[in-house]
């Protein structure tokens, strides 16, 4: 079995798709992870860095996830963003996890305008002129005053372009006459609706734009509610979790696994598919099936060889950052977990690799064609976790990959550890189940219970030829 395993590994190293997988993995790590370690070590004096150690032992306080201040800030900033989108008629949304821009119809634009009027209490001219109002604050002159354009001033051409005449501008000494609220200097308006109505309006706007637009509740929460994705000063709890629970390397190990999660959700399948179909292209199947080796041994060996070759670079790539972190901690007398990367990789990445490879193995053995490629693409497209799971700690039983796109959040992960364990066990068990099904199908084909398409073609062709004679 060892000889067969090594033979399969050598075949994998000669696969172009394996090297493409390796290249994609390296590029992803360099872009999404490698600079993180350097950046964090370069700003240890920044209160927002996980490495920050306060001299007086005082850290930022935990904030209310959705207090009045957060609600007000969310309403103001989201309304400003909606104004900008309305003026340019360009709205961002994330239908499949990547950004797209959408242009609304005249009817939809009219609906957005009505919502803006309700939110701000302004007329259309004031809404269109909001950006110019903000720009006017920067036109400072001698004497400490400024020329400003109050809401309602100016007008529009027939094509909708904003225009302001010289007499529409007003000089304000020390900006004392600017039309704005004390809480929101420079905004030029105040929200006219309660928070519940604001959420209803944002839901309607989101339905007009599309799935996961900037104005969806998920995206608004990510942008404005306090969470670990924001670059804010760390709290004492986050400080203790990083140094006492994660022992520094645990946080970076989670972040590393997150950075490569979308790669292992799809590309390992291509390596398995190429390995299996290479034998068919070389007409090796008729030679392999009569062999005395058991079906279980052949399938398990191939499955193990692909899984090991997929995991090998995943284990090697974070070695540089691990050594950097260990050296940093040793020089400062900080306890460090040297095995964090290996532990997280085998717990978070390995089960996903097993499942993706096993599905590709089963479908390819069953069909003997490239159907598994389409299936792998569909899995990658539809089985990615939603954006609300980026901060980690929010795990579903059927999630194929685990997301944790932050160096913080150890406590939240531990609070939901039971669901994470159930998820990883279920994914691993499903992978082994597919391997078992593959052995049954493969053994049936070897015994002639399931014929190859090529054999069936030649068999039918021979019968037709004999009838013709």
XYZ file of C-alpha atoms in Angstrom:
469
model
C 0.000 0.000 0.000
C 2.914 2.348 0.689
C 4.221 1.774 -2.843
C 0.801 2.513 -4.322
C 0.471 5.645 -2.170
C 3.822 7.024 -3.301
C 2.978 6.223 -6.925
C -0.259 8.238 -6.651
C 1.610 11.153 -5.028
C 4.125 11.209 -7.884
C 1.283 11.264 -10.396
C -0.259 14.223 -8.585
C 2.991 16.216 -8.727
C 2.943 15.827 -12.524
C -0.555 17.321 -12.722
C -0.841 20.842 -14.098
C -3.990 21.414 -12.053
C -2.123 20.612 -8.852
C 0.425 23.318 -9.590
C -2.353 25.743 -10.450
C -3.911 24.972 -7.065
C -0.548 25.570 -5.416
C -0.072 28.879 -7.261
C -3.570 30.069 -6.294
C -2.876 29.121 -2.684
C 0.415 31.005 -2.563
C -1.046 34.139 -4.167
C -4.009 34.096 -1.797
C -1.810 33.751 1.273
C 0.482 36.559 0.134
C -2.406 38.923 -0.580
C -4.784 38.109 2.269
C -2.580 36.954 5.117
C 1.178 37.452 4.813
C 1.092 41.229 5.272
C -1.134 40.947 8.350
C 1.662 39.725 10.603
C 4.041 42.458 9.441
C 1.404 45.170 9.771
C 0.418 44.165 13.299
C 4.019 43.897 14.478
C 4.711 47.291 12.956
C 2.030 49.060 14.998
C 2.345 47.615 18.480
C 1.905 51.142 19.878
C -1.448 51.526 18.137
C -4.325 51.015 20.636
C -6.260 49.222 17.872
C -3.545 46.574 17.419
C -3.942 43.235 19.170
C -0.291 43.528 20.275
C -0.946 46.803 22.110
C -0.116 46.757 25.824
C -1.342 49.804 27.766
C 1.259 51.208 30.147
C -1.381 52.130 32.715
C -3.352 48.922 32.155
C -6.421 50.857 30.978
C -8.067 49.712 27.745
C -11.171 50.695 25.807
C -14.522 49.907 27.361
C -16.954 47.403 25.905
C -19.612 49.245 23.900
C -23.297 48.589 23.559
C -23.799 46.638 20.306
C -26.755 48.812 19.351
C -27.129 51.780 21.668
C -28.686 55.118 20.833
C -25.396 56.592 19.617
C -24.833 53.641 17.288
C -28.380 53.829 15.966
C -28.086 57.539 15.251
C -24.727 57.153 13.546
C -26.042 54.292 11.433
C -29.064 56.312 10.284
C -26.983 59.384 9.427
C -24.200 57.604 7.557
C -26.503 55.232 5.679
C -28.715 58.134 4.592
C -25.676 60.071 3.337
C -24.569 57.003 1.386
C -28.046 56.600 -0.088
C -27.987 60.242 -1.216
C -24.673 59.702 -2.997
C -25.982 56.564 -4.678
C -29.166 58.345 -5.733
C -27.270 61.233 -7.332
C -24.997 58.915 -9.332
C -27.664 56.209 -9.788
C -25.058 53.610 -8.899
C -25.800 51.150 -6.089
C -23.492 48.462 -4.708
C -24.672 45.001 -3.809
C -23.146 41.548 -3.294
C -25.276 38.899 -5.038
C -22.724 36.075 -4.691
C -20.159 37.518 -2.302
C -18.498 39.883 -4.780
C -19.410 43.487 -5.418
C -21.552 44.569 -8.365
C -23.078 47.935 -9.251
C -26.641 48.399 -10.323
C -28.457 51.254 -12.059
C -32.083 51.684 -11.051
C -34.959 52.526 -13.352
C -36.773 55.876 -13.216
C -39.575 54.334 -11.185
C -37.119 52.835 -8.704
C -35.195 56.106 -8.480
C -38.450 57.904 -7.709
C -39.069 55.428 -4.879
C -35.584 56.048 -3.462
C -36.200 59.802 -3.656
C -39.419 59.472 -1.679
C -37.567 57.519 1.010
C -34.857 60.171 1.167
C -37.452 62.903 1.573
C -39.021 60.975 4.432
C -35.646 60.355 6.081
C -34.289 63.895 5.831
C -37.294 66.188 5.496
C -35.554 67.837 2.520
C -36.935 68.522 -0.924
C -35.324 67.111 -4.062
C -33.116 70.177 -4.603
C -31.699 69.850 -1.107
C -31.047 66.148 -1.569
C -29.254 66.626 -4.859
C -27.257 69.530 -3.435
C -26.076 67.665 -0.338
C -22.675 66.853 -1.756
C -22.144 70.474 -2.789
C -23.115 71.553 0.713
C -20.400 69.371 2.164
C -17.828 70.640 -0.332
C -18.724 74.235 0.521
C -17.483 73.813 4.066
C -13.937 73.475 2.771
C -13.972 76.869 0.972
C -12.357 78.825 3.789
C -11.545 82.573 3.364
C -9.742 85.171 5.414
C -11.555 86.261 8.545
C -12.398 82.701 9.621
C -15.652 82.461 7.666
C -16.826 80.372 4.737
C -19.184 80.477 1.754
C -21.955 77.911 2.273
C -24.970 76.773 0.323
C -27.938 76.067 2.532
C -30.518 73.353 1.714
C -33.104 74.541 -0.786
C -30.732 76.905 -2.598
C -29.625 76.289 -6.167
C -31.504 74.395 -8.817
C -31.196 71.795 -11.573
C -30.996 71.738 -15.351
C -33.453 69.682 -17.358
C -31.029 66.757 -17.353
C -30.878 66.752 -13.551
C -27.455 68.428 -13.216
C -27.175 70.650 -10.147
C -26.464 74.378 -10.622
C -25.908 77.194 -8.112
C -25.763 80.900 -8.967
C -23.371 83.300 -7.150
C -26.240 84.948 -5.296
C -27.264 81.544 -3.850
C -24.086 81.381 -1.738
C -24.012 82.899 1.756
C -20.959 84.050 3.690
C -20.989 82.727 7.253
C -18.583 84.077 9.862
C -16.887 81.219 11.708
C -19.480 78.865 10.143
C -22.018 80.025 12.753
C -24.908 80.094 10.326
C -24.424 76.708 8.741
C -27.624 74.710 8.569
C -26.662 71.622 10.522
C -27.284 69.927 13.810
C -24.901 70.066 16.754
C -24.587 66.320 16.832
C -23.825 66.059 13.131
C -21.762 69.035 11.999
C -21.688 69.301 8.263
C -24.584 66.957 7.667
C -27.087 69.669 6.639
C -30.058 67.596 7.835
C -31.367 65.579 10.734
C -33.098 62.195 10.558
C -36.874 62.651 10.720
C -37.951 59.059 11.462
C -37.511 56.681 14.424
C -35.083 53.762 14.150
C -37.813 51.169 13.504
C -39.072 53.126 10.494
C -35.480 53.603 9.306
C -35.002 49.816 9.251
C -38.225 49.397 7.257
C -37.037 51.946 4.698
C -33.631 50.262 4.405
C -35.360 46.909 3.816
C -37.377 48.442 0.987
C -34.270 50.019 -0.545
C -32.423 46.720 -0.268
C -35.236 44.950 -2.119
C -34.982 47.497 -4.911
C -31.216 47.031 -5.298
C -30.694 43.323 -4.740
C -29.254 40.730 -2.411
C -26.801 41.967 0.229
C -26.798 45.584 -0.820
C -25.025 48.179 1.300
C -28.405 48.943 2.924
C -29.252 45.401 4.013
C -29.410 44.830 7.751
C -26.412 42.518 7.600
C -24.192 45.060 5.876
C -25.388 47.955 8.026
C -24.580 45.978 11.154
C -21.130 45.145 9.831
C -20.391 48.779 9.025
C -21.846 50.534 12.052
C -22.401 48.130 14.958
C -19.380 47.572 17.197
C -17.708 44.321 16.144
C -14.274 42.800 15.824
C -14.039 43.707 12.145
C -13.717 47.397 12.992
C -10.358 49.031 13.550
C -11.184 50.249 17.057
C -9.117 50.282 20.281
C -9.016 46.863 21.880
C -10.796 46.209 25.137
C -9.294 44.562 28.197
C -11.203 41.375 27.382
C -9.748 41.271 23.856
C -6.276 41.961 25.253
C -6.511 39.059 27.708
C -7.937 36.704 25.107
C -5.118 37.438 22.684
C -2.270 36.953 25.153
C -3.712 34.497 27.683
C -6.080 32.345 25.599
C -4.816 32.530 22.018
C -1.190 32.852 23.111
C -0.682 35.154 20.114
C -0.382 32.477 17.406
C -3.940 31.186 17.837
C -5.413 34.444 16.537
C -3.176 34.414 13.466
C -3.865 30.721 12.842
C -7.610 31.416 12.654
C -6.981 34.340 10.326
C -4.768 32.171 8.118
C -7.459 29.491 7.846
C -10.013 32.147 6.942
C -7.780 33.597 4.210
C -7.553 30.267 2.333
C -11.047 28.965 3.052
C -12.511 29.832 -0.362
C -9.544 28.183 -2.125
C -10.009 24.816 -0.398
C -13.741 24.949 -1.057
C -13.246 24.241 -4.759
C -9.753 23.701 -6.187
C -8.894 20.404 -4.388
C -11.700 18.773 -6.356
C -9.943 19.564 -9.640
C -6.816 17.735 -8.490
C -8.808 14.586 -7.756
C -10.765 14.789 -11.001
C -7.591 15.183 -13.043
C -5.951 12.217 -11.306
C -8.862 9.871 -11.985
C -9.533 10.916 -15.567
C -5.868 10.812 -16.493
C -6.070 7.011 -16.260
C -9.065 7.048 -18.567
C -7.309 9.300 -21.080
C -4.309 6.953 -21.033
C -6.662 3.923 -21.322
C -5.463 2.549 -17.991
C -8.900 1.626 -16.593
C -9.114 -1.783 -18.306
C -5.662 -2.564 -16.879
C -6.428 -1.314 -13.375
C -9.773 -3.055 -12.859
C -8.576 -6.672 -13.220
C -5.769 -6.165 -10.708
C -5.715 -8.182 -7.521
C -5.679 -5.091 -5.312
C -8.958 -4.637 -3.451
C -11.302 -1.815 -4.411
C -11.152 -0.389 -0.891
C -7.364 -0.270 -0.987
C -7.258 1.500 -4.358
C -9.902 4.090 -3.459
C -8.577 4.799 0.029
C -5.022 5.134 -1.311
C -6.051 7.616 -3.970
C -8.221 9.542 -1.557
C -5.416 9.679 0.993
C -2.787 10.678 -1.569
C -4.810 13.620 -2.899
C -5.787 14.780 0.591
C -2.184 14.678 1.792
C -0.840 16.503 -1.254
C -3.524 19.169 -0.855
C -2.739 19.669 2.835
C 1.054 19.654 2.490
C 1.424 23.252 1.180
C -1.261 24.430 3.593
C 0.925 23.289 6.471
C 4.120 24.723 4.976
C 2.963 28.215 3.980
C 2.405 29.646 7.501
C 5.813 28.458 8.793
C 7.463 31.830 8.078
C 4.860 33.811 10.024
C 4.934 31.227 12.833
C 8.697 31.650 13.246
C 8.316 35.435 13.198
C 5.682 35.359 15.921
C 7.577 32.850 18.058
C 10.732 34.951 17.856
C 8.835 38.122 18.769
C 7.206 36.482 21.788
C 10.427 34.839 22.972
C 12.288 38.163 22.919
C 9.594 39.723 25.111
C 8.967 36.800 27.410
C 5.412 36.249 26.138
C 3.968 32.686 26.217
C 3.313 31.389 22.702
C 1.529 28.342 21.293
C 3.844 26.775 18.703
C 1.249 24.246 17.558
C -1.665 26.643 16.995
C -1.362 26.690 13.205
C -1.290 22.900 12.923
C -4.230 22.549 15.311
C -6.452 25.063 13.507
C -5.501 23.786 10.042
C -6.449 20.212 10.905
C -9.617 21.268 12.730
C -10.896 23.914 10.278
C -9.354 23.166 6.868
C -8.798 19.404 6.809
C -12.490 18.362 7.156
C -13.429 20.682 4.288
C -10.680 19.239 2.091
C -11.831 15.706 2.892
C -15.411 16.497 1.902
C -14.589 18.326 -1.338
C -12.131 15.625 -2.439
C -14.522 12.786 -1.519
C -17.407 14.324 -3.480
C -15.183 14.734 -6.541
C -13.948 11.157 -6.098
C -17.453 9.698 -5.926
C -18.934 11.649 -8.841
C -15.938 11.045 -11.109
C -15.803 7.287 -10.406
C -19.543 7.065 -10.985
C -19.740 9.065 -14.222
C -16.165 8.826 -15.570
C -16.456 12.351 -16.993
C -16.059 15.971 -15.908
C -19.453 16.294 -14.226
C -17.692 16.798 -10.900
C -16.202 20.052 -12.221
C -19.658 21.593 -12.578
C -20.681 20.232 -9.197
C -17.573 21.690 -7.551
C -18.289 25.078 -9.093
C -21.853 24.950 -7.800
C -20.623 24.050 -4.303
C -18.201 26.964 -4.327
C -20.886 29.342 -5.578
C -23.766 28.398 -3.314
C -22.171 26.938 -0.171
C -20.078 29.896 0.922
C -21.119 31.329 4.299
C -22.988 34.616 4.249
C -21.217 37.869 5.062
C -22.639 37.982 8.577
C -20.263 35.150 9.542
C -17.055 36.991 8.659
C -16.423 38.061 12.256
C -16.482 34.453 13.431
C -18.400 32.768 16.220
C -21.551 32.398 14.112
C -21.472 28.784 12.996
C -24.088 26.702 11.237
C -24.379 22.939 11.353
C -24.081 22.602 7.579
C -21.399 25.224 6.877
C -18.718 23.717 4.643
C -16.087 26.259 5.665
C -15.440 28.257 8.825
C -15.020 32.029 8.579
C -13.155 34.193 11.116
C -11.856 37.267 9.315
C -10.407 39.004 12.383
C -7.617 38.557 14.912
C -10.117 39.071 17.715
C -13.150 37.072 18.768
C -11.695 34.162 20.759
C -14.417 34.425 23.390
C -17.196 34.408 20.820
C -15.700 31.308 19.219
C -15.589 29.503 22.570
C -19.194 30.418 23.317
C -20.240 28.550 20.175
C -17.619 25.810 20.295
C -20.227 23.054 20.581
C -21.740 23.989 17.225
C -18.299 24.283 15.640
C -17.356 20.793 16.819
C -20.639 19.332 15.571
C -20.107 21.009 12.211
C -16.571 19.688 11.739
C -17.572 16.174 12.833
C -20.537 16.173 10.448
C -18.394 17.371 7.535
C -15.746 14.710 8.217
C -18.329 11.937 8.614
C -20.022 12.944 5.354
C -16.654 12.768 3.589
C -16.047 9.227 4.849
C -19.566 8.294 3.763
C -18.827 9.422 0.204
C -15.614 7.389 0.247
C -17.628 4.331 1.282
C -20.106 4.883 -1.562
C -17.210 5.262 -3.978
C -15.749 1.909 -2.932
C -19.099 0.223 -3.584
C -19.448 1.805 -7.045
C -15.828 1.108 -7.956
C -16.085 -2.519 -6.882
C -19.294 -2.976 -8.874
C -17.582 -1.629 -11.987
C -14.647 -3.951 -11.543
C -17.046 -6.909 -11.383
C -18.968 -5.760 -14.436
C -22.094 -4.706 -12.573
C -21.707 -1.198 -13.957
C -20.242 -1.035 -17.450
C -18.029 1.700 -18.788
C -19.589 3.909 -21.401
C -16.700 3.079 -23.743
C -17.198 -0.666 -23.308
C -20.919 -0.334 -23.815
C -20.335 1.556 -27.052
C -18.001 -1.079 -28.455
C -20.344 -3.858 -27.341
C -23.343 -2.309 -29.108
C -21.247 -1.475 -32.150
C -20.092 -5.084 -32.424
C -23.671 -6.373 -32.239
C -24.820 -3.995 -34.981
C -21.878 -4.999 -37.116
C -22.658 -8.718 -36.719
C -26.321 -8.169 -37.666
C -25.231 -6.303 -40.751
C -23.120 -9.247 -41.790
